[in-house]
XYZ file of C-alpha atoms in Angstrom:
521
model
C 0.326 -0.071 0.152
C 1.206 3.363 -0.975
C 2.768 5.604 2.315
C 1.114 8.799 0.626
C -2.359 7.073 1.276
C -3.956 8.840 4.583
C -5.190 5.210 5.374
C -1.997 3.521 5.505
C -0.365 6.860 7.020
C -2.867 6.299 10.410
C -2.479 2.588 10.627
C 1.379 2.068 10.333
C 3.316 2.416 13.711
C 5.768 5.641 12.880
C 6.103 7.500 15.933
C 8.269 10.595 14.210
C 7.420 10.826 10.269
C 9.178 13.748 8.324
C 7.401 16.985 8.197
C 7.386 16.656 4.209
C 5.834 13.188 4.101
C 3.378 14.503 6.815
C 2.348 17.680 4.304
C 2.384 15.320 1.308
C 0.154 13.424 3.227
C -2.450 15.630 4.309
C -2.394 18.031 0.978
C -3.666 14.765 -0.474
C -6.370 14.511 2.088
C -7.110 17.950 1.792
C -7.542 17.922 -2.094
C -9.639 15.332 -2.097
C -12.270 16.772 0.455
C -12.460 19.302 -1.718
C -13.732 17.940 -4.804
C -17.188 19.454 -6.332
C -18.913 15.895 -6.266
C -16.743 13.585 -3.676
C -15.500 16.146 -1.488
C -17.168 17.911 1.671
C -20.058 19.862 0.853
C -19.734 23.637 1.748
C -22.699 26.046 2.284
C -23.395 29.570 3.727
C -23.063 29.128 7.233
C -24.200 32.114 9.588
C -21.145 33.137 12.526
C -23.065 35.574 14.941
C -24.597 38.551 12.741
C -21.806 37.752 9.280
C -23.158 35.183 6.966
C -19.885 33.135 6.127
C -19.593 31.399 2.844
C -18.062 27.787 1.897
C -18.325 26.915 5.631
C -18.278 23.479 6.549
C -18.785 21.661 10.095
C -16.179 19.223 12.137
C -18.860 16.699 11.828
C -18.963 16.780 8.223
C -15.207 16.279 8.506
C -14.683 13.236 10.922
C -18.106 11.550 8.729
C -16.274 12.189 5.690
C -12.762 10.771 6.650
C -14.196 7.328 8.320
C -16.028 6.692 4.977
C -13.386 8.033 2.348
C -10.544 5.844 3.534
C -12.828 2.928 5.533
C -10.955 4.022 9.265
C -12.490 4.170 12.393
C -14.321 7.236 14.244
C -10.956 7.565 16.136
C -8.881 8.309 13.466
C -10.860 9.553 11.587
C -10.873 12.366 14.642
C -6.913 12.162 14.652
C -6.751 12.683 10.764
C -9.348 15.978 11.372
C -7.254 17.279 13.941
C -4.068 16.810 12.115
C -5.340 19.214 9.037
C -6.338 21.473 11.744
C -3.101 21.403 13.480
C -0.813 21.967 9.989
C -2.978 24.256 8.936
C -4.950 22.961 6.017
C -8.492 23.892 7.959
C -8.680 26.433 10.005
C -11.552 26.823 12.737
C -13.792 30.165 12.478
C -14.313 30.114 16.665
C -12.099 28.673 18.682
C -8.789 29.793 17.417
C -6.614 28.641 20.425
C -7.739 25.203 20.251
C -6.498 23.419 16.824
C -8.646 20.467 16.958
C -11.316 19.092 14.838
C -14.883 19.252 16.936
C -16.908 16.371 15.910
C -20.054 18.176 15.966
C -21.754 21.733 14.484
C -18.312 23.762 15.054
C -17.522 25.853 11.776
C -14.370 25.348 9.254
C -12.781 26.643 6.311
C -10.535 25.100 4.023
C -7.251 27.392 3.784
C -6.078 29.160 1.121
C -3.241 27.745 -0.341
C -1.238 30.572 0.276
C -1.006 29.950 3.796
C -0.209 26.042 3.267
C 2.817 24.724 5.415
C 3.580 23.117 2.033
C 4.245 26.432 0.443
C 7.516 26.838 2.917
C 7.108 30.325 2.652
C 10.209 32.064 5.129
C 8.271 33.047 8.377
C 9.603 36.897 9.292
C 9.065 38.359 12.491
C 8.693 41.270 10.600
C 5.435 40.213 9.177
C 4.842 38.892 12.494
C 4.919 42.575 13.704
C 3.215 43.929 11.760
C 0.513 41.099 12.092
C 0.642 42.353 15.708
C 0.525 45.476 15.475
C -2.547 45.378 13.211
C -4.053 43.379 15.869
C -3.126 46.060 18.710
C -5.138 48.275 16.694
C -8.345 46.804 15.855
C -8.366 45.646 19.367
C -7.409 48.644 20.996
C -4.192 48.118 22.736
C -5.901 44.795 24.484
C -4.053 41.798 23.108
C -3.636 38.322 24.710
C -1.277 37.773 26.910
C 1.064 35.858 25.166
C 0.475 38.182 22.148
C 1.097 40.993 24.145
C 4.627 39.379 25.037
C 5.263 38.488 21.579
C 4.616 41.992 20.775
C 6.406 43.447 23.596
C 9.708 41.317 22.837
C 9.195 42.743 18.783
C 9.148 46.509 20.089
C 11.755 46.267 21.992
C 13.853 44.144 19.176
C 12.650 46.265 16.422
C 12.818 49.279 17.694
C 14.969 51.204 15.126
C 11.961 50.528 12.345
C 9.351 50.262 14.518
C 7.653 52.868 13.114
C 7.768 51.301 8.950
C 5.977 48.435 10.852
C 2.990 50.316 12.546
C 2.751 52.568 9.370
C 2.373 48.880 7.178
C -0.554 47.910 10.190
C -2.098 51.378 9.700
C -2.402 50.649 5.770
C -3.760 46.776 6.215
C -6.304 47.594 8.462
C -7.272 50.650 6.667
C -7.572 48.283 3.446
C -9.457 45.680 5.487
C -12.211 47.942 6.610
C -12.582 48.761 2.780
C -13.926 44.715 2.210
C -16.934 43.371 2.564
C -17.836 42.342 6.094
C -17.902 38.727 5.562
C -14.914 38.916 3.524
C -13.039 40.728 6.311
C -14.246 38.032 8.952
C -12.941 35.351 6.601
C -9.156 36.786 6.426
C -8.828 37.408 9.677
C -9.257 33.997 10.439
C -7.350 32.917 8.057
C -4.111 34.941 8.912
C -4.530 34.229 12.789
C -4.615 31.103 12.397
C -1.323 31.085 9.784
C 0.367 32.737 13.147
C -1.038 30.332 15.639
C 0.389 27.738 13.562
C 3.634 29.282 12.777
C 4.008 31.248 16.240
C 2.151 29.743 18.832
C 2.123 30.071 22.386
C 4.962 29.293 24.698
C 3.030 26.245 26.256
C 2.145 25.035 22.886
C 4.312 22.348 20.830
C 4.946 23.185 17.211
C 2.504 21.722 15.141
C 5.124 21.695 12.598
C 7.562 19.852 14.440
C 5.692 16.145 14.335
C 2.656 14.833 14.329
C -0.065 15.125 17.583
C 0.008 12.154 19.786
C -3.094 9.333 19.392
C -4.050 7.130 21.906
C -6.572 3.964 21.444
C -9.075 4.702 23.939
C -9.895 8.419 22.586
C -13.957 9.118 22.311
C -14.856 11.192 19.888
C -17.777 13.175 21.407
C -16.328 14.052 24.418
C -11.299 13.810 22.870
C -9.402 14.590 25.392
C -6.182 14.582 23.467
C -5.676 17.916 22.376
C -1.829 18.782 20.602
C -1.912 22.285 21.501
C -3.137 23.315 25.407
C -3.819 27.081 25.712
C -4.020 28.046 29.448
C -5.933 31.305 28.701
C -5.171 32.823 32.618
C -6.948 36.398 33.408
C -3.632 38.424 33.620
C -3.621 42.330 34.462
C -0.961 44.811 33.126
C 1.670 45.925 35.551
C 0.911 49.480 34.602
C -2.607 48.812 35.750
C -1.513 47.134 38.710
C 1.160 49.422 40.046
C -1.749 52.184 39.450
C -4.011 49.975 41.882
C -1.325 49.612 44.371
C 0.181 53.623 44.070
C -3.717 54.932 44.448
C -4.550 52.334 47.512
C -1.090 53.112 49.353
C -2.287 57.280 48.585
C -5.219 56.638 50.441
C -4.138 54.269 53.200
C -1.380 56.484 54.136
C -2.289 58.214 56.671
C -4.741 55.147 58.091
C -1.494 53.063 58.992
C 0.295 53.376 62.037
C 3.165 52.756 61.491
C 3.283 55.487 59.021
C 1.253 57.592 60.888
C 0.997 58.979 63.975
C -1.930 57.982 66.284
C -3.940 60.489 67.385
C -3.976 61.431 70.512
C -1.181 59.679 71.223
C 0.234 55.891 71.052
C -1.239 53.626 74.032
C 2.104 51.536 73.836
C 4.545 54.411 74.079
C 2.348 56.809 76.419
C 0.283 54.906 78.207
C -2.457 57.065 77.295
C -5.466 54.625 76.967
C -7.292 57.563 74.975
C -6.905 56.108 72.065
C -8.783 53.141 72.598
C -11.288 54.465 74.210
C -12.336 56.375 71.083
C -11.862 53.565 68.913
C -13.810 51.098 70.750
C -16.468 48.823 68.721
C -19.684 50.644 69.817
C -18.909 54.268 70.319
C -21.368 56.715 70.193
C -19.512 59.188 68.551
C -16.650 58.126 65.915
C -13.579 59.527 64.910
C -13.197 61.327 61.823
C -10.782 59.079 60.138
C -12.765 56.008 61.270
C -15.444 57.565 59.409
C -13.407 58.499 56.646
C -12.325 54.456 55.831
C -16.038 53.522 55.702
C -15.632 55.532 52.431
C -12.793 53.549 50.895
C -14.730 50.338 50.398
C -18.430 48.789 51.230
C -16.095 45.673 53.300
C -14.347 48.765 55.440
C -17.951 49.553 56.120
C -19.093 46.053 57.054
C -15.948 45.225 59.256
C -16.576 48.382 61.530
C -18.996 47.434 64.264
C -20.166 51.373 64.307
C -20.240 51.476 60.670
C -22.552 48.882 60.525
C -24.979 50.125 63.287
C -24.712 53.210 61.330
C -25.496 51.549 57.943
C -28.571 49.392 59.611
C -29.981 52.735 60.678
C -30.263 53.852 56.762
C -31.325 50.623 55.814
C -34.103 50.919 58.377
C -35.327 54.345 57.264
C -35.468 52.806 53.837
C -37.222 49.456 55.166
C -34.226 47.261 53.725
C -32.710 46.648 56.746
C -33.679 42.308 56.178
C -30.754 42.312 53.877
C -27.952 43.346 56.460
C -29.367 41.429 59.308
C -29.316 38.238 56.689
C -25.275 39.276 56.014
C -25.110 38.945 59.372
C -27.221 36.003 60.376
C -24.743 34.083 57.688
C -22.054 35.534 59.337
C -22.734 34.135 62.487
C -23.479 30.925 61.098
C -19.754 30.454 59.714
C -17.981 30.983 62.841
C -21.130 30.688 65.358
C -22.824 26.728 66.123
C -25.015 25.171 63.241
C -27.911 24.610 65.514
C -29.545 28.018 64.707
C -29.671 26.838 60.699
C -32.973 26.474 60.606
C -33.899 29.026 62.514
C -32.030 31.289 59.516
C -33.722 29.672 57.024
C -37.364 29.990 58.355
C -36.742 33.506 59.135
C -35.202 34.780 55.547
C -35.950 32.228 53.474
C -39.103 30.586 53.878
C -42.352 31.970 52.271
C -44.198 34.601 54.256
C -41.263 34.722 56.323
C -40.849 37.792 58.979
C -37.832 39.469 57.114
C -38.097 37.620 53.911
C -35.133 38.551 51.488
C -35.155 39.125 47.624
C -32.960 36.464 45.582
C -33.316 35.593 42.210
C -34.526 32.078 41.500
C -31.242 30.903 40.828
C -29.810 31.662 43.740
C -32.838 30.197 45.689
C -32.904 27.165 44.000
C -29.339 25.857 44.474
C -29.709 27.614 48.033
C -32.664 25.495 49.322
C -30.921 22.365 47.229
C -28.053 22.644 49.799
C -29.936 22.726 53.072
C -30.961 19.501 51.931
C -27.308 18.695 53.163
C -26.563 21.537 55.528
C -23.434 22.606 56.767
C -21.923 25.962 57.583
C -21.330 27.515 54.443
C -24.761 26.661 52.465
C -25.885 29.927 52.486
C -22.673 31.673 50.743
C -24.633 31.965 47.522
C -27.876 34.290 48.961
C -25.251 35.935 51.132
C -23.138 37.025 48.280
C -25.996 37.811 46.274
C -27.165 40.197 48.995
C -23.869 41.534 49.458
C -24.190 42.522 45.878
C -26.954 43.577 46.028
C -25.918 46.027 48.907
C -22.845 47.389 47.672
C -24.084 48.316 44.185
C -27.465 49.662 45.470
C -27.679 50.928 48.652
C -23.603 51.221 49.920
C -23.529 54.210 47.284
C -26.810 56.098 48.330
C -25.739 55.525 52.149
C -22.881 57.734 51.451
C -24.983 60.454 50.020
C -27.491 60.166 52.962
C -28.346 62.752 55.696
C -27.576 59.630 57.922
C -23.820 59.462 56.816
C -23.485 63.158 56.057
C -24.903 63.734 60.194
C -22.289 61.186 61.480
C -19.642 62.451 59.441
C -20.574 66.270 61.071
C -20.882 64.562 64.128
C -17.281 63.328 64.482
C -14.382 64.051 66.338
C -10.794 65.157 65.344
C -8.844 64.188 68.240
C -5.910 66.439 68.509
C -2.538 65.317 69.117
C -1.196 65.549 73.101
C 1.770 67.536 74.203
C 3.059 66.600 76.855
C 5.527 68.731 79.385
C 9.177 67.375 80.349
C 9.642 65.030 83.527
C 11.580 64.968 86.791
C 12.827 61.214 87.729
C 13.858 61.058 91.332
C 15.937 58.187 92.871
C 14.388 56.399 95.557
C 18.073 56.541 96.823
C 17.984 60.095 96.951
C 14.285 59.864 98.704
C 15.927 57.139 101.078
C 19.191 59.404 101.458
C 17.264 61.763 104.445
C 15.019 59.129 106.059
C 16.285 56.762 108.840
C 17.286 53.250 108.012
C 15.582 51.056 111.240
C 16.074 47.785 109.783
C 18.029 45.617 107.722
C 15.854 45.166 104.828
C 15.671 48.932 104.521
C 19.147 49.882 103.743
C 19.364 46.535 101.927
C 16.912 47.496 98.821
C 18.569 50.984 99.293
C 22.159 49.727 98.405
C 20.404 46.926 95.568
C 17.097 48.756 94.301
C 16.447 51.420 92.433
C 13.186 52.686 91.731
C 12.639 55.376 89.443
C 9.283 57.576 90.492
C 8.199 59.400 87.779
C 6.913 62.969 88.525
C 5.149 64.874 86.056
C 3.516 68.134 86.254
C 0.243 66.751 83.613
C -0.529 63.407 83.869
C -0.467 61.226 82.233
C 2.979 59.841 82.520
C 4.424 59.776 78.952
C 7.741 61.016 77.381
C 8.098 64.358 76.401
C 9.907 63.881 72.890
C 12.427 61.209 71.053
C 15.178 62.750 72.689
C 13.814 62.649 76.236
C 12.726 59.060 75.214
C 16.259 58.079 74.323
C 17.867 59.965 77.077
C 15.954 57.848 79.499
C 17.204 54.560 77.464
C 20.323 55.335 78.386
C 19.703 55.969 82.180
C 17.767 52.576 82.167
C 18.826 50.128 84.501
C 18.620 46.333 84.843
C 16.352 45.242 87.614
C 17.799 42.552 89.866
C 16.691 39.185 89.838
C 14.814 37.950 92.706
C 16.927 34.621 92.737
C 19.682 37.607 93.480
C 17.951 39.456 96.175
C 17.123 36.314 98.420
C 20.728 35.208 97.859
C 22.017 38.697 99.274
C 19.531 38.402 102.297
C 21.190 34.982 103.089
C 24.408 36.499 103.122
C 23.402 39.584 105.302
C 21.735 37.502 107.940
C 24.893 35.428 107.851
C 27.669 38.116 108.415
C 25.110 39.861 111.000
C 24.719 36.718 112.849
C 28.674 36.479 112.621
C 29.578 40.131 113.263
C 27.056 40.739 116.596
C 28.045 39.328 119.830
C 26.106 35.950 120.707
C 24.063 35.442 123.840
C 25.010 31.945 125.420
C 21.590 32.060 127.598
C 19.254 32.479 124.747
C 21.451 29.471 122.855
C 20.739 27.497 125.576
C 17.248 27.894 126.487
C 16.341 27.112 123.011
C 18.355 24.063 123.080
C 16.545 22.836 126.275
C 12.782 23.949 125.019
C 13.811 21.990 121.626
C 14.549 18.782 123.794
C 11.550 19.028 125.693
C 9.070 18.917 122.634
C 6.531 16.444 122.528
C 5.658 14.785 119.577
C 1.842 14.932 118.748
C -0.639 12.288 119.881
C -1.108 9.090 117.368
C -4.845 8.809 116.127
């Protein structure tokens, strides 16, 4: 059997076939498919709102290959996939996956000018013109791999980039003069050509060999894809950096590491005014706290005082059940699951006292999940209510008299200004006192306790220089173990240095000998 017969080619056991042999086989199959009498029947097909002439379906291609070469459906699918992957047939819809789909997906026969058998040299300049033209058409929004190639070519061909942009604009202007069906067909042809010759980084280059096949493949659900492309969403670095800069500028003065705490830092000054002003349910909040509520809806809900203010606004609009349901879902996540049925009867049941308005699809998902309840069963409904409040109620709240009144009554504490301090040592205080006992003398000798006398409470440091000076003068405290050891040494020294009363010693010894042991029970 001749090796150029596609059926023999597929039935062979050769794993690596030269590209020219593969092109010869596929070209022969392609020409037979285009025969007007025995080939694949083509007809105009509607793609969205554009009618594409001479379109074929993937199901027709696979069926024709199976009948023409008397092969299995799996082999016909593999041969059709090779025709698409090598650029003889191009898809009209899914350009990222160069495979044949055995369904109603639309394809067209590629123009002979773009065949791989022509062996035209693939120039980087032509690819740069194509990307520049596509960049103009898409207004700067390219796919991930195309954007990387565009940036690389722009950097490498910077010396002639003006010429490339000029050619791209001329081709784009000429393309707009064509009819809409012809323009759509040419765009698909050109895109398929460059996907074959300039595949994404994660693709295997199609012209390097034959796509692998598996005997367990299914035509209805093919699992082997010679070109796999992961279209991960990615934001431009300029957009990400701009968002980061905007966030940093907005939250700069709210960061305690970058801005001072008002009125003072309680960890440095021992003044608890900052904590008292920022309690969870304080009556009058601070201006910086109210300002944080305008950053985002999540910032408002994370503050208990902000939630109370938002609840008052929703109560006036007769939609307080939305926030109540959101809080109930949070309580279900972090609390006990025993109240799940109670919450469902309160917010989700028909005729419930605080019934919430959610769409039918979300309600169906929630009701289905309540048959096997868990603590996250209300997540879909909670997300729906959250987005509803964020897009509708939150914007009106920021313009409402409730928020403006709270913003007007908010207080802005001034920074505390503390006076200088006077440090007096206990040694100085005890120097004029008598020391009636050895313990007082011992504390005078070994322990230094600083008594801070301030002219205005509380007792913080007045400045950074004063804080550094106090840190240099500070001495470490004595360990209690050393204090007890010194007490023992002091007792022993006093016992050896003082006179001994023999009468008292003998009386103690005699009393110790006369001690009567306690009676046994």
